[in-house]
């Protein structure tokens, strides 16, 4: 099965700084690469995703980059704000029916 | 557009009992996936339902079962509850054109004592 690792497990930044979280996966069949944000007491929220035929995707302050050869993809958040504080999960998918395999999560804390 | 809803919000059961959790998919979505999230961990895939049939399953024993109804809502049933079943149970819906793009509900917190 798919092995997924996220780094770092915790990340603390000052408001306005950038944050980068990396996700490494093992299944070369993976072709869909989403990032989810989970706030306390809530379900995961899809914030950005990328498919295997694209190397980078950007949506305002967040971006995702994919390196299929090296089997990793990264979440980039610029100009961080306190409301970005949450747990972030990568969840690559390599099955035809959409089984997401989640990483262990990265706790992001943005200090005002 | 209505998002994914789940009920109940919280539930406390005793070891050995049975539980049923419910999920209503986002409008326009016909596929439902269920995940289990233990405290401090990422969600783990239990199974997916499409056209009222199980469409894929993760590494969970048969005492975890599900149903999907004609209106695309779904139930997760767990028999013979064990202490390790204590977790947040998440439901996610998606459309037939993109099973992978999944939108999650708020979850049901199950505590087994």
PDB file of C-alpha atoms in Angstrom:
ATOM      1  CA  UNK A   1       0.000   0.000   0.000  1.00  0.00           C
ATOM      2  CA  UNK A   2       0.845   3.667  -0.178  1.00  0.00           C
ATOM      3  CA  UNK A   3       3.260   5.069   2.420  1.00  0.00           C
ATOM      4  CA  UNK A   4       2.932   8.791   3.029  1.00  0.00           C
ATOM      5  CA  UNK A   5       5.221  10.972   5.119  1.00  0.00           C
ATOM      6  CA  UNK A   6       4.854  14.654   5.928  1.00  0.00           C
ATOM      7  CA  UNK A   7       7.569  16.990   7.146  1.00  0.00           C
ATOM      8  CA  UNK A   8       7.806  18.855   9.385  1.00  0.00           C
ATOM      9  CA  UNK A   9       5.333  17.536  11.964  1.00  0.00           C
ATOM     10  CA  UNK A  10       5.099  20.984  13.556  1.00  0.00           C
ATOM     11  CA  UNK A  11       5.855  24.399  12.074  1.00  0.00           C
ATOM     12  CA  UNK A  12       5.833  27.726  13.857  1.00  0.00           C
ATOM     13  CA  UNK A  13       6.100  30.990  11.892  1.00  0.00           C
ATOM     14  CA  UNK A  14       5.570  34.694  12.415  1.00  0.00           C
ATOM     15  CA  UNK A  15       2.651  36.391  10.716  1.00  0.00           C
ATOM     16  CA  UNK A  16       3.669  37.435   7.220  1.00  0.00           C
ATOM     17  CA  UNK A  17       6.303  34.719   6.832  1.00  0.00           C
ATOM     18  CA  UNK A  18       6.049  31.854   4.349  1.00  0.00           C
ATOM     19  CA  UNK A  19       5.424  28.216   5.294  1.00  0.00           C
ATOM     20  CA  UNK A  20       6.322  25.098   3.332  1.00  0.00           C
ATOM     21  CA  UNK A  21       5.176  21.542   4.093  1.00  0.00           C
ATOM     22  CA  UNK A  22       6.519  18.576   2.160  1.00  0.00           C
ATOM     23  CA  UNK A  23       4.778  15.273   1.471  1.00  0.00           C
ATOM     24  CA  UNK A  24       6.578  12.164   0.244  1.00  0.00           C
ATOM     25  CA  UNK A  25       4.654   9.191  -1.133  1.00  0.00           C
ATOM     26  CA  UNK A  26       5.608   5.716  -2.306  1.00  0.00           C
ATOM     27  CA  UNK A  27       3.023   4.642  -4.894  1.00  0.00           C
ATOM     28  CA  UNK A  28       4.150   5.571  -8.397  1.00  0.00           C
ATOM     29  CA  UNK A  29       0.529   5.102  -9.554  1.00  0.00           C
ATOM     30  CA  UNK A  30      -0.578   8.126  -7.519  1.00  0.00           C
ATOM     31  CA  UNK A  31      -2.077  10.712  -9.834  1.00  0.00           C
ATOM     32  CA  UNK A  32      -4.011  13.104  -7.584  1.00  0.00           C
ATOM     33  CA  UNK A  33      -2.387  15.210  -4.873  1.00  0.00           C
ATOM     34  CA  UNK A  34      -4.597  17.252  -2.526  1.00  0.00           C
ATOM     35  CA  UNK A  35      -3.897  19.246   0.602  1.00  0.00           C
ATOM     36  CA  UNK A  36      -6.443  19.523   3.403  1.00  0.00           C
ATOM     37  CA  UNK A  37      -6.687  21.958   6.301  1.00  0.00           C
ATOM     38  CA  UNK A  38      -8.311  20.782   9.517  1.00  0.00           C
ATOM     39  CA  UNK A  39      -9.272  23.177  12.276  1.00  0.00           C
ATOM     40  CA  UNK A  40     -10.101  22.041  15.787  1.00  0.00           C
ATOM     41  CA  UNK A  41     -13.451  20.301  15.962  1.00  0.00           C
ATOM     42  CA  UNK A  42     -14.002  20.359  12.197  1.00  0.00           C
ATOM     43  CA  UNK A  43     -13.640  18.025   9.266  1.00  0.00           C
ATOM     44  CA  UNK A  44     -10.770  18.395   6.774  1.00  0.00           C
ATOM     45  CA  UNK A  45     -11.247  21.172   4.222  1.00  0.00           C
ATOM     46  CA  UNK A  46      -9.845  20.778   0.706  1.00  0.00           C
ATOM     47  CA  UNK A  47      -7.680  23.842   0.092  1.00  0.00           C
ATOM     48  CA  UNK A  48      -5.771  22.999  -3.082  1.00  0.00           C
ATOM     49  CA  UNK A  49      -5.072  20.010  -5.304  1.00  0.00           C
ATOM     50  CA  UNK A  50      -2.996  19.092  -8.320  1.00  0.00           C
ATOM     51  CA  UNK A  51      -3.070  16.290 -10.844  1.00  0.00           C
ATOM     52  CA  UNK A  52      -0.087  14.409 -12.192  1.00  0.00           C
ATOM     53  CA  UNK A  53       0.045  16.191 -15.539  1.00  0.00           C
ATOM     54  CA  UNK A  54       0.712  19.556 -13.874  1.00  0.00           C
ATOM     55  CA  UNK A  55       3.837  20.685 -12.013  1.00  0.00           C
ATOM     56  CA  UNK A  56       2.500  23.657 -10.076  1.00  0.00           C
ATOM     57  CA  UNK A  57      -0.829  25.242  -9.164  1.00  0.00           C
ATOM     58  CA  UNK A  58      -1.477  28.483  -7.340  1.00  0.00           C
ATOM     59  CA  UNK A  59      -4.556  29.941  -5.647  1.00  0.00           C
ATOM     60  CA  UNK A  60      -3.974  33.350  -4.085  1.00  0.00           C
ATOM     61  CA  UNK A  61      -1.629  32.806  -1.096  1.00  0.00           C
ATOM     62  CA  UNK A  62      -1.364  29.043  -1.424  1.00  0.00           C
ATOM     63  CA  UNK A  63       0.413  26.926  -4.009  1.00  0.00           C
ATOM     64  CA  UNK A  64       1.228  23.271  -4.550  1.00  0.00           C
ATOM     65  CA  UNK A  65       4.246  21.952  -6.432  1.00  0.00           C
ATOM     66  CA  UNK A  66       4.679  18.375  -7.620  1.00  0.00           C
ATOM     67  CA  UNK A  67       7.808  16.371  -8.413  1.00  0.00           C
ATOM     68  CA  UNK A  68       6.533  13.015  -9.717  1.00  0.00           C
ATOM     69  CA  UNK A  69      10.033  11.702 -10.416  1.00  0.00           C
ATOM     70  CA  UNK A  70      11.080  12.173  -6.808  1.00  0.00           C
ATOM     71  CA  UNK A  71       7.569  11.290  -5.523  1.00  0.00           C
ATOM     72  CA  UNK A  72       6.958  14.350  -3.423  1.00  0.00           C
ATOM     73  CA  UNK A  73       4.723  17.389  -3.445  1.00  0.00           C
ATOM     74  CA  UNK A  74       4.721  20.498  -1.304  1.00  0.00           C
ATOM     75  CA  UNK A  75       2.290  23.053   0.071  1.00  0.00           C
ATOM     76  CA  UNK A  76       3.443  26.675   0.041  1.00  0.00           C
ATOM     77  CA  UNK A  77       1.641  29.374   2.017  1.00  0.00           C
ATOM     78  CA  UNK A  78       2.822  32.953   1.618  1.00  0.00           C
ATOM     79  CA  UNK A  79       2.027  35.969   3.794  1.00  0.00           C
ATOM     80  CA  UNK A  80       0.758  33.711   6.581  1.00  0.00           C
ATOM     81  CA  UNK A  81      -2.020  34.935   8.855  1.00  0.00           C
ATOM     82  CA  UNK A  82      -3.099  33.733  12.323  1.00  0.00           C
ATOM     83  CA  UNK A  83      -6.197  32.143  10.760  1.00  0.00           C
ATOM     84  CA  UNK A  84      -3.888  29.842   8.777  1.00  0.00           C
ATOM     85  CA  UNK A  85      -3.095  28.081  12.084  1.00  0.00           C
ATOM     86  CA  UNK A  86      -4.431  24.526  11.769  1.00  0.00           C
ATOM     87  CA  UNK A  87      -3.369  20.958  11.002  1.00  0.00           C
ATOM     88  CA  UNK A  88      -2.509  20.383   7.353  1.00  0.00           C
ATOM     89  CA  UNK A  89      -2.703  16.966   5.687  1.00  0.00           C
ATOM     90  CA  UNK A  90      -1.517  15.705   2.344  1.00  0.00           C
ATOM     91  CA  UNK A  91      -3.560  12.819   0.905  1.00  0.00           C
ATOM     92  CA  UNK A  92      -2.232  11.383  -2.369  1.00  0.00           C
ATOM     93  CA  UNK A  93      -4.498   9.065  -4.332  1.00  0.00           C
ATOM     94  CA  UNK A  94      -3.393   6.188  -6.560  1.00  0.00           C
ATOM     95  CA  UNK A  95      -6.584   4.170  -6.897  1.00  0.00           C
ATOM     96  CA  UNK A  96      -9.261   4.401  -9.565  1.00  0.00           C
ATOM     97  CA  UNK A  97     -11.995   4.729  -6.942  1.00  0.00           C
ATOM     98  CA  UNK A  98     -10.535   7.620  -4.994  1.00  0.00           C
ATOM     99  CA  UNK A  99      -9.010   6.194  -1.823  1.00  0.00           C
ATOM    100  CA  UNK A 100      -7.093   9.044  -0.196  1.00  0.00           C
ATOM    101  CA  UNK A 101      -4.084   8.041   1.937  1.00  0.00           C
ATOM    102  CA  UNK A 102      -3.477  10.763   4.511  1.00  0.00           C
ATOM    103  CA  UNK A 103      -0.160  11.758   6.006  1.00  0.00           C
ATOM    104  CA  UNK A 104       0.240  12.199   9.764  1.00  0.00           C
ATOM    105  CA  UNK A 105      -0.374  15.918   9.573  1.00  0.00           C
ATOM    106  CA  UNK A 106       1.594  19.116  10.164  1.00  0.00           C
ATOM    107  CA  UNK A 107       0.571  21.458  12.957  1.00  0.00           C
ATOM    108  CA  UNK A 108       1.054  25.005  11.675  1.00  0.00           C
ATOM    109  CA  UNK A 109       1.059  27.841  14.198  1.00  0.00           C
ATOM    110  CA  UNK A 110       1.170  31.435  12.955  1.00  0.00           C
ATOM    111  CA  UNK A 111       2.124  33.917  15.691  1.00  0.00           C
ATOM    112  CA  UNK A 112       0.717  37.469  15.407  1.00  0.00           C
TER     113      UNK A 112
ATOM    114  CA  UNK B   1     -25.229  24.579  -2.192  1.00  0.00           C
ATOM    115  CA  UNK B   2     -25.624  22.311   0.848  1.00  0.00           C
ATOM    116  CA  UNK B   3     -22.464  20.830   2.327  1.00  0.00           C
ATOM    117  CA  UNK B   4     -21.901  17.393   3.804  1.00  0.00           C
ATOM    118  CA  UNK B   5     -23.772  16.820   7.047  1.00  0.00           C
ATOM    119  CA  UNK B   6     -23.304  14.080   9.625  1.00  0.00           C
ATOM    120  CA  UNK B   7     -25.270  12.885  12.627  1.00  0.00           C
ATOM    121  CA  UNK B   8     -24.997  12.550  15.493  1.00  0.00           C
ATOM    122  CA  UNK B   9     -22.220  14.941  16.513  1.00  0.00           C
ATOM    123  CA  UNK B  10     -21.118  12.889  19.490  1.00  0.00           C
ATOM    124  CA  UNK B  11     -21.905   9.378  20.665  1.00  0.00           C
ATOM    125  CA  UNK B  12     -20.906   7.275  23.666  1.00  0.00           C
ATOM    126  CA  UNK B  13     -21.253   3.495  23.462  1.00  0.00           C
ATOM    127  CA  UNK B  14     -20.206   0.501  25.514  1.00  0.00           C
ATOM    128  CA  UNK B  15     -17.826  -2.174  24.278  1.00  0.00           C
ATOM    129  CA  UNK B  16     -19.727  -4.914  22.425  1.00  0.00           C
ATOM    130  CA  UNK B  17     -22.587  -2.661  21.342  1.00  0.00           C
ATOM    131  CA  UNK B  18     -23.482  -1.660  17.792  1.00  0.00           C
ATOM    132  CA  UNK B  19     -23.598   1.858  16.341  1.00  0.00           C
ATOM    133  CA  UNK B  20     -25.002   3.539  13.227  1.00  0.00           C
ATOM    134  CA  UNK B  21     -23.652   6.840  11.923  1.00  0.00           C
ATOM    135  CA  UNK B  22     -25.341   8.868   9.193  1.00  0.00           C
ATOM    136  CA  UNK B  23     -24.170  11.119   6.383  1.00  0.00           C
ATOM    137  CA  UNK B  24     -25.881  13.312   3.810  1.00  0.00           C
ATOM    138  CA  UNK B  25     -23.780  14.097   0.772  1.00  0.00           C
ATOM    139  CA  UNK B  26     -23.229  17.534  -0.737  1.00  0.00           C
ATOM    140  CA  UNK B  27     -25.841  18.446  -3.320  1.00  0.00           C
ATOM    141  CA  UNK B  28     -24.907  17.142  -6.754  1.00  0.00           C
ATOM    142  CA  UNK B  29     -22.617  14.438  -5.326  1.00  0.00           C
ATOM    143  CA  UNK B  30     -23.450  10.751  -5.707  1.00  0.00           C
ATOM    144  CA  UNK B  31     -20.456   9.064  -4.050  1.00  0.00           C
ATOM    145  CA  UNK B  32     -19.744   8.766  -0.334  1.00  0.00           C
ATOM    146  CA  UNK B  33     -16.510   7.696   1.370  1.00  0.00           C
ATOM    147  CA  UNK B  34     -16.024   7.001   5.070  1.00  0.00           C
ATOM    148  CA  UNK B  35     -12.841   7.588   7.056  1.00  0.00           C
ATOM    149  CA  UNK B  36     -11.762   6.914  10.641  1.00  0.00           C
ATOM    150  CA  UNK B  37      -9.544   9.474  12.354  1.00  0.00           C
ATOM    151  CA  UNK B  38      -7.911   8.468  15.625  1.00  0.00           C
ATOM    152  CA  UNK B  39      -6.729  11.244  17.909  1.00  0.00           C
ATOM    153  CA  UNK B  40      -3.591  12.933  16.593  1.00  0.00           C
ATOM    154  CA  UNK B  41      -3.533  10.981  13.337  1.00  0.00           C
ATOM    155  CA  UNK B  42      -4.603  11.410   9.747  1.00  0.00           C
ATOM    156  CA  UNK B  43      -7.901   9.945   8.550  1.00  0.00           C
ATOM    157  CA  UNK B  44      -7.882   6.318   7.349  1.00  0.00           C
ATOM    158  CA  UNK B  45     -10.088   5.130   4.485  1.00  0.00           C
ATOM    159  CA  UNK B  46     -12.804   2.645   5.496  1.00  0.00           C
ATOM    160  CA  UNK B  47     -14.839   2.269   2.280  1.00  0.00           C
ATOM    161  CA  UNK B  48     -16.630   4.094  -0.519  1.00  0.00           C
ATOM    162  CA  UNK B  49     -20.182   3.764  -1.835  1.00  0.00           C
ATOM    163  CA  UNK B  50     -21.382   4.515  -5.348  1.00  0.00           C
ATOM    164  CA  UNK B  51     -24.756   3.550  -6.802  1.00  0.00           C
ATOM    165  CA  UNK B  52     -25.673   1.934  -3.485  1.00  0.00           C
ATOM    166  CA  UNK B  53     -22.788  -0.528  -3.695  1.00  0.00           C
ATOM    167  CA  UNK B  54     -19.388  -0.714  -2.013  1.00  0.00           C
ATOM    168  CA  UNK B  55     -16.909   0.631  -4.538  1.00  0.00           C
ATOM    169  CA  UNK B  56     -13.649   0.131  -2.629  1.00  0.00           C
ATOM    170  CA  UNK B  57     -12.553  -0.844   0.878  1.00  0.00           C
ATOM    171  CA  UNK B  58      -9.617  -0.178   3.163  1.00  0.00           C
ATOM    172  CA  UNK B  59      -8.092  -2.450   5.807  1.00  0.00           C
ATOM    173  CA  UNK B  60     -11.062  -2.626   8.150  1.00  0.00           C
ATOM    174  CA  UNK B  61     -12.737  -5.826   9.424  1.00  0.00           C
ATOM    175  CA  UNK B  62     -16.201  -6.934   8.223  1.00  0.00           C
ATOM    176  CA  UNK B  63     -17.841  -5.625  11.392  1.00  0.00           C
ATOM    177  CA  UNK B  64     -17.541  -2.236   9.670  1.00  0.00           C
ATOM    178  CA  UNK B  65     -20.310  -2.118   7.079  1.00  0.00           C
ATOM    179  CA  UNK B  66     -22.224   0.517   5.191  1.00  0.00           C
ATOM    180  CA  UNK B  67     -25.228   1.403   3.131  1.00  0.00           C
ATOM    181  CA  UNK B  68     -26.019   4.010   0.530  1.00  0.00           C
ATOM    182  CA  UNK B  69     -29.576   5.073  -0.228  1.00  0.00           C
ATOM    183  CA  UNK B  70     -31.184   6.228  -3.501  1.00  0.00           C
ATOM    184  CA  UNK B  71     -30.851   9.871  -2.374  1.00  0.00           C
ATOM    185  CA  UNK B  72     -27.057   9.241  -2.011  1.00  0.00           C
ATOM    186  CA  UNK B  73     -27.080   9.532   1.777  1.00  0.00           C
ATOM    187  CA  UNK B  74     -25.143   6.845   3.623  1.00  0.00           C
ATOM    188  CA  UNK B  75     -24.814   4.959   6.880  1.00  0.00           C
ATOM    189  CA  UNK B  76     -21.791   3.463   8.590  1.00  0.00           C
ATOM    190  CA  UNK B  77     -22.513   0.548  10.911  1.00  0.00           C
ATOM    191  CA  UNK B  78     -20.026  -0.868  13.369  1.00  0.00           C
ATOM    192  CA  UNK B  79     -20.820  -4.090  15.248  1.00  0.00           C
ATOM    193  CA  UNK B  80     -19.185  -5.516  18.362  1.00  0.00           C
ATOM    194  CA  UNK B  81     -17.579  -2.214  19.300  1.00  0.00           C
ATOM    195  CA  UNK B  82     -14.036  -2.282  20.674  1.00  0.00           C
ATOM    196  CA  UNK B  83     -12.246   0.371  22.706  1.00  0.00           C
ATOM    197  CA  UNK B  84      -9.974   1.086  19.719  1.00  0.00           C
ATOM    198  CA  UNK B  85     -13.012   2.099  17.664  1.00  0.00           C
ATOM    199  CA  UNK B  86     -13.074   5.366  19.609  1.00  0.00           C
ATOM    200  CA  UNK B  87     -12.356   7.983  16.955  1.00  0.00           C
ATOM    201  CA  UNK B  88     -13.760  10.743  14.771  1.00  0.00           C
ATOM    202  CA  UNK B  89     -15.698   9.221  11.865  1.00  0.00           C
ATOM    203  CA  UNK B  90     -15.676  11.370   8.769  1.00  0.00           C
ATOM    204  CA  UNK B  91     -17.859  11.175   5.721  1.00  0.00           C
ATOM    205  CA  UNK B  92     -16.766  12.690   2.412  1.00  0.00           C
ATOM    206  CA  UNK B  93     -18.789  13.139  -0.753  1.00  0.00           C
ATOM    207  CA  UNK B  94     -17.644  13.421  -4.340  1.00  0.00           C
ATOM    208  CA  UNK B  95     -19.099  13.383  -7.825  1.00  0.00           C
ATOM    209  CA  UNK B  96     -18.976  10.588 -10.389  1.00  0.00           C
ATOM    210  CA  UNK B  97     -16.713  12.710 -12.593  1.00  0.00           C
ATOM    211  CA  UNK B  98     -14.129  13.108  -9.833  1.00  0.00           C
ATOM    212  CA  UNK B  99     -14.135  10.479  -7.090  1.00  0.00           C
ATOM    213  CA  UNK B 100     -10.851  11.834  -5.805  1.00  0.00           C
ATOM    214  CA  UNK B 101     -12.035  15.408  -5.141  1.00  0.00           C
ATOM    215  CA  UNK B 102     -13.665  14.752  -1.784  1.00  0.00           C
ATOM    216  CA  UNK B 103     -15.448  17.167   0.538  1.00  0.00           C
ATOM    217  CA  UNK B 104     -15.718  16.252   4.185  1.00  0.00           C
ATOM    218  CA  UNK B 105     -18.412  16.680   6.790  1.00  0.00           C
ATOM    219  CA  UNK B 106     -17.726  17.739  10.387  1.00  0.00           C
ATOM    220  CA  UNK B 107     -17.553  14.157  11.634  1.00  0.00           C
ATOM    221  CA  UNK B 108     -19.099  12.107  14.431  1.00  0.00           C
ATOM    222  CA  UNK B 109     -17.029  11.684  17.594  1.00  0.00           C
ATOM    223  CA  UNK B 110     -17.518   8.100  18.869  1.00  0.00           C
ATOM    224  CA  UNK B 111     -16.334   7.153  22.332  1.00  0.00           C
ATOM    225  CA  UNK B 112     -16.369   3.484  23.341  1.00  0.00           C
ATOM    226  CA  UNK B 113     -16.130   2.759  27.077  1.00  0.00           C
TER     227      UNK B 113
END
